[in-house]
Amino acid sequence: MGAMAWPVGAAWQLRETALQAMSVYASCMVIGALLVVVLALGRRRLASAVAPGVAKGLSAGVVIGLALLAFGVTGGRASVRLADALPAALEARDLQVTGVVASLPQHTATGLRFRFEVEQASFNGGAVAVPRLVSLGWYHGFDPEATLSADQRALQAGQRWQFTVRLRRPHGLSNPQGHDQELRWFEDGVRATGSVREEPGTRGAPQLLARAAAYPVERMRQHVRDAIDATVPESGVAGVLAALAVGDQSAIEREDWELFRRSGIAHLVSVSGIHVTMFAWLAGAVIAALWRRSTRAMAWLPTPVAALWGGFAVALAYAVFSGWGVPAQRTVWMLGAVTLLRSAGLRWPWPLVLLAAATVVTVVDPWALLQPGFWLSFAAVGLLMVAGDTPGVSPENPPTDPDSSEPGRPALWPHAIVSLRAAVAGGLRTQVVATFGLAPLTVVFFQQLSLVGLAANLVAIPLVTLVVTPLALLGCVVPALWTAAAAVLSMLTAWLGWLASAPGVLWSVGVAPWWAQAAGLLAAVLLVMPLPWRLRALALPLVWPLLLPPRDLPPVGQ
């Protein structure tokens, strides 16, 4: 219960339809902190002197205190973020702003879109207060033949500019069960949106003030993206490589997004948890192999600990370089929590490990609880853990040569074959568990499911994670590798295009009622658990109402 206290307290606050006074949240923080400190210390001092019932009561008080603290902290952070609002009197006014380009400029059909960190703003010659972080569009019109101006082509991350802009408070589409753009802006700290006003020959014209003012990581990402565009002639392939290397998802063309969505691999072509985790695993394996070669290094720090922290450091570096997106952040905090637990010698049950990681994520970003990616990430890990490990070959139990006269003697060639077979079988099983286990959750969040997703991912996951993405990153050092990555990616997209060309490959349904959603999620758990098949067969009737929900359509004429 203690591990669930913080996420539950944060979720409790997120259900509020309106924020309360800041004094209410401050009181919750104070009361919650006092309960945690006083009762936790009291339980530790009186552990051997009080009755078991009293000890449980003190533990329950600590849980309540943590939940209150989470409720207050989440509400307080939301209040502070909402206070950074654009004054209504300044909406749709021509404002002069000076600041720094805080993100990679995104190319759209009508111009550019980018984040802008405002350093100072004025209106009619007088200083005014506007939100610190805004999202700006710099448009060239809706003519498909229009091209970027010289100033627009010069815009890069990390530059300091002076603009005349018109801002408004953030408003985005929020269709029921659909993407909530306003929530995404709120989570990222963007508190106003607007457009750049071009007035050539006047004081209000855009003006570049400094080429390298801030954001060195963003400038590096800009350099890599420009180099990929210059090296790879196919714009679609170059966009996917830029998305994998520097996290620029806007570089992927609309037609490619549709292909990846229909084939069920959209999660692979953006920097997500699978990429960050893969780099942590690869880095840990390489560091462990090198660490064992040095007696001095092993005496200073055990190899498993060095591999854990080295893998986490590489994952953190990759997440930062790829744009520090919300999915990558969640994965980094999850890996950090697991690294801390293992370094401390703690061997918690897997549900407790997941709850600890979820607590870390919600402490850093409580609004992650409102994002489908949060639940998909933790559900994927949880389902794999529920399904259990695949029996295979381990270093402690090597295969033996049946013709050998010495029992237990390793046989090199059979060992390699069995290891390869175990790796392939384990990867296949993992993919099957993830595909079928996450299918109901995917339908709950997105009301659609790719029927060829399993076949597509069986090929795309190893190619994208183990070939294309490493080549895309190594190309930052050896640009010729981008050409090799582009060739592999072109073959993959051609195969996906053939796979997704069949009619009806995308299963789309309406939103199911809550009881059908709960039954579908229970079906996913039953399907992957190591149970007799007569019990797993119950998953079919449980998931049926989710896949074919009752339709409540408006009557004819209304």
GROMACS .gro file of C-alpha atoms in nm, residues 144-419:
model
  276
  144PRO     CA    1   0.163   2.458  -5.154
  145GLU     CA    2   0.414   2.614  -5.396
  146ALA     CA    3   0.533   2.871  -5.139
  147THR     CA    4   0.884   2.838  -5.000
  148LEU     CA    5   1.055   2.952  -4.683
  149SER     CA    6   1.201   3.301  -4.676
  150ALA     CA    7   1.570   3.365  -4.611
  151ASP     CA    8   1.497   3.450  -4.244
  152GLN     CA    9   1.291   3.136  -4.202
  153ARG     CA   10   1.564   2.919  -4.351
  154ALA     CA   11   1.814   3.080  -4.112
  155LEU     CA   12   1.607   2.992  -3.801
  156GLN     CA   13   1.780   2.728  -3.588
  157ALA     CA   14   1.765   2.600  -3.231
  158GLY     CA   15   1.960   2.795  -2.972
  159GLN     CA   16   1.951   3.127  -3.160
  160ARG     CA   17   1.837   3.453  -3.003
  161TRP     CA   18   1.576   3.641  -3.207
  162GLN     CA   19   1.357   3.947  -3.180
  163PHE     CA   20   1.004   3.901  -3.313
  164THR     CA   21   0.676   4.081  -3.338
  165VAL     CA   22   0.418   3.821  -3.238
  166ARG     CA   23   0.052   3.779  -3.162
  167LEU     CA   24  -0.018   3.542  -2.875
  168ARG     CA   25  -0.320   3.375  -2.728
  169ARG     CA   26  -0.385   3.138  -2.445
  170PRO     CA   27  -0.337   2.774  -2.546
  171HIS     CA   28  -0.647   2.611  -2.692
  172GLY     CA   29  -0.632   2.276  -2.865
  173LEU     CA   30  -0.872   2.017  -2.995
  174SER     CA   31  -0.987   1.769  -2.732
  175ASN     CA   32  -1.223   1.526  -2.896
  176PRO     CA   33  -1.367   1.259  -2.665
  177GLN     CA   34  -1.124   0.968  -2.634
  178GLY     CA   35  -0.884   1.151  -2.867
  179HIS     CA   36  -0.557   1.340  -2.840
  180ASP     CA   37  -0.568   1.634  -2.599
  181GLN     CA   38  -0.329   1.894  -2.740
  182GLU     CA   39  -0.399   2.142  -2.461
  183LEU     CA   40  -0.301   1.882  -2.200
  184ARG     CA   41   0.020   1.814  -2.392
  185TRP     CA   42   0.108   2.185  -2.391
  186PHE     CA   43   0.028   2.206  -2.021
  187GLU     CA   44   0.248   1.907  -1.942
  188ASP     CA   45   0.536   2.057  -2.143
  189GLY     CA   46   0.499   2.399  -1.976
  190VAL     CA   47   0.383   2.581  -2.293
  191ARG     CA   48   0.146   2.849  -2.168
  192ALA     CA   49   0.075   3.048  -2.486
  193THR     CA   50   0.067   2.995  -2.861
  194GLY     CA   51   0.094   3.243  -3.142
  195SER     CA   52   0.244   3.347  -3.471
  196VAL     CA   53   0.531   3.562  -3.593
  197ARG     CA   54   0.430   3.884  -3.773
  198GLU     CA   55   0.644   3.970  -4.072
  199GLU     CA   56   0.671   4.340  -4.153
  200PRO     CA   57   0.967   4.377  -4.389
  201GLY     CA   58   1.149   4.709  -4.374
  202THR     CA   59   1.002   4.807  -4.040
  203ARG     CA   60   1.119   4.789  -3.684
  204GLY     CA   61   0.894   4.490  -3.623
  205ALA     CA   62   1.063   4.264  -3.877
  206PRO     CA   63   1.223   3.944  -3.740
  207GLN     CA   64   1.581   4.005  -3.639
  208LEU     CA   65   1.853   3.750  -3.558
  209LEU     CA   66   2.050   3.871  -3.255
  210ALA     CA   67   2.284   3.579  -3.176
  211ARG     CA   68   2.354   3.246  -3.346
  212ALA     CA   69   2.460   3.044  -3.039
  213ALA     CA   70   2.286   3.194  -2.737
  214ALA     CA   71   2.173   2.885  -2.544
  215TYR     CA   72   2.053   2.524  -2.568
  216PRO     CA   73   2.376   2.354  -2.682
  217VAL     CA   74   2.206   2.013  -2.699
  218GLU     CA   75   1.936   2.150  -2.926
  219ARG     CA   76   2.204   2.303  -3.149
  220MET     CA   77   2.376   1.963  -3.175
  221ARG     CA   78   2.046   1.800  -3.265
  222GLN     CA   79   1.989   2.067  -3.531
  223HIS     CA   80   2.332   2.000  -3.678
  224VAL     CA   81   2.267   1.624  -3.694
  225ARG     CA   82   1.924   1.667  -3.852
  226ASP     CA   83   2.062   1.902  -4.117
  227ALA     CA   84   2.345   1.656  -4.188
  228ILE     CA   85   2.098   1.369  -4.233
  229ASP     CA   86   1.892   1.578  -4.475
  230ALA     CA   87   2.207   1.658  -4.674
  231THR     CA   88   2.330   1.295  -4.681
  232VAL     CA   89   2.007   1.102  -4.748
  233PRO     CA   90   1.831   1.218  -5.066
  234GLU     CA   91   1.494   1.048  -4.996
  235SER     CA   92   1.303   1.291  -4.778
  236GLY     CA   93   1.078   1.023  -4.625
  237VAL     CA   94   1.367   0.798  -4.522
  238ALA     CA   95   1.568   1.098  -4.397
  239GLY     CA   96   1.273   1.201  -4.182
  240VAL     CA   97   1.252   0.860  -4.013
  241LEU     CA   98   1.629   0.859  -3.949
  242ALA     CA   99   1.603   1.208  -3.797
  243ALA     CA  100   1.317   1.089  -3.576
  244LEU     CA  101   1.523   0.793  -3.450
  245ALA     CA  102   1.849   0.984  -3.406
  246VAL     CA  103   1.736   1.317  -3.262
  247GLY     CA  104   1.368   1.258  -3.182
  248ASP     CA  105   1.234   1.494  -3.451
  249GLN     CA  106   0.901   1.320  -3.516
  250SER     CA  107   0.778   1.613  -3.723
  251ALA     CA  108   1.031   1.511  -3.990
  252ILE     CA  109   0.825   1.199  -4.069
  253GLU     CA  110   0.591   1.262  -4.359
  254ARG     CA  111   0.215   1.218  -4.322
  255GLU     CA  112   0.202   0.925  -4.567
  256ASP     CA  113   0.469   0.740  -4.371
  257TRP     CA  114   0.285   0.797  -4.044
  258GLU     CA  115  -0.025   0.643  -4.200
  259LEU     CA  116   0.178   0.342  -4.316
  260PHE     CA  117   0.333   0.289  -3.973
  261ARG     CA  118  -0.004   0.325  -3.805
  262ARG     CA  119  -0.174   0.073  -4.035
  263SER     CA  120   0.108  -0.177  -3.988
  264GLY     CA  121   0.119  -0.129  -3.610
  265ILE     CA  122   0.480  -0.011  -3.575
  266ALA     CA  123   0.424   0.361  -3.504
  267HIS     CA  124   0.578   0.311  -3.160
  268LEU     CA  125   0.908   0.211  -3.322
  269VAL     CA  126   0.971   0.521  -3.535
  270SER     CA  127   0.974   0.766  -3.247
  271VAL     CA  128   1.211   0.766  -2.953
  272SER     CA  129   1.016   0.560  -2.703
  273GLY     CA  130   1.079   0.334  -2.409
  274ILE     CA  131   1.193   0.043  -2.624
  275HIS     CA  132   1.479   0.245  -2.776
  276VAL     CA  133   1.596   0.391  -2.445
  277THR     CA  134   1.580   0.051  -2.275
  278MET     CA  135   1.761  -0.115  -2.564
  279PHE     CA  136   2.050   0.131  -2.541
  280ALA     CA  137   2.070   0.084  -2.166
  281TRP     CA  138   2.089  -0.294  -2.215
  282LEU     CA  139   2.350  -0.276  -2.492
  283ALA     CA  140   2.561  -0.023  -2.304
  284GLY     CA  141   2.544  -0.233  -1.988
  285ALA     CA  142   2.657  -0.544  -2.176
  286VAL     CA  143   2.952  -0.362  -2.338
  287ILE     CA  144   3.057  -0.196  -2.011
  288ALA     CA  145   3.040  -0.529  -1.826
  289ALA     CA  146   3.258  -0.698  -2.090
  290LEU     CA  147   3.518  -0.421  -2.072
  291TRP     CA  148   3.501  -0.391  -1.693
  292ARG     CA  149   3.588  -0.757  -1.645
  293ARG     CA  150   3.916  -0.702  -1.828
  294SER     CA  151   4.046  -0.475  -1.552
  295THR     CA  152   4.124  -0.617  -1.209
  296ARG     CA  153   4.164  -0.269  -1.068
  297ALA     CA  154   3.824  -0.160  -1.198
  298MET     CA  155   3.651  -0.467  -1.052
  299ALA     CA  156   3.822  -0.407  -0.717
  300TRP     CA  157   3.700  -0.048  -0.718
  301LEU     CA  158   3.342  -0.126  -0.826
  302PRO     CA  159   3.173  -0.463  -0.891
  303THR     CA  160   3.100  -0.533  -1.255
  304PRO     CA  161   2.719  -0.566  -1.217
  305VAL     CA  162   2.700  -0.226  -1.046
  306ALA     CA  163   2.920  -0.064  -1.310
  307ALA     CA  164   2.707  -0.215  -1.588
  308LEU     CA  165   2.386  -0.096  -1.422
  309TRP     CA  166   2.497   0.263  -1.378
  310GLY     CA  167   2.679   0.274  -1.711
  311GLY     CA  168   2.368   0.155  -1.893
  312PHE     CA  169   2.154   0.409  -1.710
  313ALA     CA  170   2.398   0.690  -1.798
  314VAL     CA  171   2.390   0.598  -2.168
  315ALA     CA  172   2.010   0.578  -2.162
  316LEU     CA  173   1.994   0.920  -1.998
  317ALA     CA  174   2.233   1.069  -2.255
  318TYR     CA  175   2.035   0.923  -2.545
  319ALA     CA  176   1.704   1.048  -2.402
  320VAL     CA  177   1.846   1.400  -2.363
  321PHE     CA  178   2.000   1.404  -2.711
  322SER     CA  179   1.678   1.278  -2.868
  323GLY     CA  180   1.480   1.572  -2.731
  324TRP     CA  181   1.393   1.458  -2.377
  325GLY     CA  182   1.041   1.368  -2.482
  326VAL     CA  183   0.786   1.260  -2.224
  327PRO     CA  184   0.800   0.885  -2.317
  328ALA     CA  185   1.180   0.890  -2.294
  329GLN     CA  186   1.162   1.071  -1.960
  330ARG     CA  187   0.928   0.809  -1.817
  331THR     CA  188   1.161   0.531  -1.926
  332VAL     CA  189   1.468   0.705  -1.781
  333TRP     CA  190   1.300   0.749  -1.443
  334MET     CA  191   1.185   0.387  -1.449
  335LEU     CA  192   1.538   0.267  -1.528
  336GLY     CA  193   1.677   0.496  -1.258
  337ALA     CA  194   1.444   0.352  -0.996
  338VAL     CA  195   1.537  -0.005  -1.089
  339THR     CA  196   1.908   0.083  -1.091
  340LEU     CA  197   1.887   0.234  -0.743
  341LEU     CA  198   1.699  -0.067  -0.607
  342ARG     CA  199   1.947  -0.318  -0.747
  343SER     CA  200   2.249  -0.113  -0.644
  344ALA     CA  201   2.114  -0.107  -0.289
  345GLY     CA  202   2.093  -0.487  -0.293
  346LEU     CA  203   1.714  -0.488  -0.275
  347ARG     CA  204   1.533  -0.774  -0.446
  348TRP     CA  205   1.174  -0.661  -0.438
  349PRO     CA  206   0.888  -0.852  -0.604
  350TRP     CA  207   0.822  -0.724  -0.956
  351PRO     CA  208   0.488  -0.552  -0.869
  352LEU     CA  209   0.670  -0.353  -0.601
  353VAL     CA  210   0.946  -0.260  -0.848
  354LEU     CA  211   0.687  -0.135  -1.097
  355LEU     CA  212   0.509   0.066  -0.828
  356ALA     CA  213   0.838   0.221  -0.718
  357ALA     CA  214   0.914   0.321  -1.077
  358ALA     CA  215   0.560   0.459  -1.119
  359THR     CA  216   0.608   0.662  -0.802
  360VAL     CA  217   0.930   0.815  -0.937
  361VAL     CA  218   0.758   0.902  -1.266
  362THR     CA  219   0.457   1.062  -1.097
  363VAL     CA  220   0.679   1.261  -0.861
  364VAL     CA  221   0.861   1.410  -1.161
  365ASP     CA  222   0.557   1.436  -1.390
  366PRO     CA  223   0.219   1.378  -1.222
  367TRP     CA  224   0.032   1.452  -1.548
  368ALA     CA  225   0.186   1.141  -1.704
  369LEU     CA  226  -0.102   0.954  -1.540
  370LEU     CA  227  -0.330   1.113  -1.800
  371GLN     CA  228  -0.124   0.990  -2.096
  372PRO     CA  229  -0.187   0.653  -2.269
  373GLY     CA  230   0.189   0.605  -2.306
  374PHE     CA  231   0.231   0.584  -1.929
  375TRP     CA  232  -0.012   0.294  -1.898
  376LEU     CA  233   0.111   0.118  -2.212
  377SER     CA  234   0.472   0.133  -2.091
  378PHE     CA  235   0.402  -0.008  -1.747
  379ALA     CA  236   0.148  -0.258  -1.878
  380ALA     CA  237   0.401  -0.397  -2.127
  381VAL     CA  238   0.661  -0.454  -1.856
  382GLY     CA  239   0.402  -0.593  -1.616
  383LEU     CA  240   0.259  -0.837  -1.870
  384LEU     CA  241   0.605  -0.971  -1.953
  385MET     CA  242   0.674  -1.020  -1.584
  386VAL     CA  243   0.338  -1.191  -1.528
  387ALA     CA  244   0.406  -1.423  -1.820
  388GLY     CA  245   0.729  -1.536  -1.654
  389ASP     CA  246   1.076  -1.593  -1.794
  390THR     CA  247   1.132  -1.822  -2.088
  391PRO     CA  248   1.328  -2.131  -1.990
  392GLY     CA  249   1.655  -2.125  -2.174
  393VAL     CA  250   2.026  -2.152  -2.147
  394SER     CA  251   2.210  -1.950  -1.888
  395PRO     CA  252   2.579  -1.923  -1.804
  396GLU     CA  253   2.513  -2.120  -1.488
  397ASN     CA  254   2.342  -2.400  -1.685
  398PRO     CA  255   2.529  -2.444  -2.016
  399PRO     CA  256   2.432  -2.710  -2.265
  400THR     CA  257   2.640  -3.022  -2.268
  401ASP     CA  258   2.768  -3.240  -2.545
  402PRO     CA  259   2.584  -3.576  -2.529
  403ASP     CA  260   2.886  -3.747  -2.688
  404SER     CA  261   3.129  -3.608  -2.435
  405SER     CA  262   3.266  -3.847  -2.175
  406GLU     CA  263   3.272  -3.569  -1.918
  407PRO     CA  264   2.923  -3.482  -1.797
  408GLY     CA  265   2.860  -3.112  -1.773
  409ARG     CA  266   3.141  -3.021  -2.013
  410PRO     CA  267   3.031  -2.729  -2.234
  411ALA     CA  268   3.009  -2.796  -2.605
  412LEU     CA  269   3.093  -2.482  -2.800
  413TRP     CA  270   2.908  -2.542  -3.124
  414PRO     CA  271   2.590  -2.692  -2.972
  415HIS     CA  272   2.604  -2.419  -2.710
  416ALA     CA  273   2.597  -2.149  -2.979
  417ILE     CA  274   2.311  -2.319  -3.163
  418VAL     CA  275   2.105  -2.366  -2.848
  419SER     CA  276   2.176  -2.010  -2.734
   0.00000   0.00000   0.00000
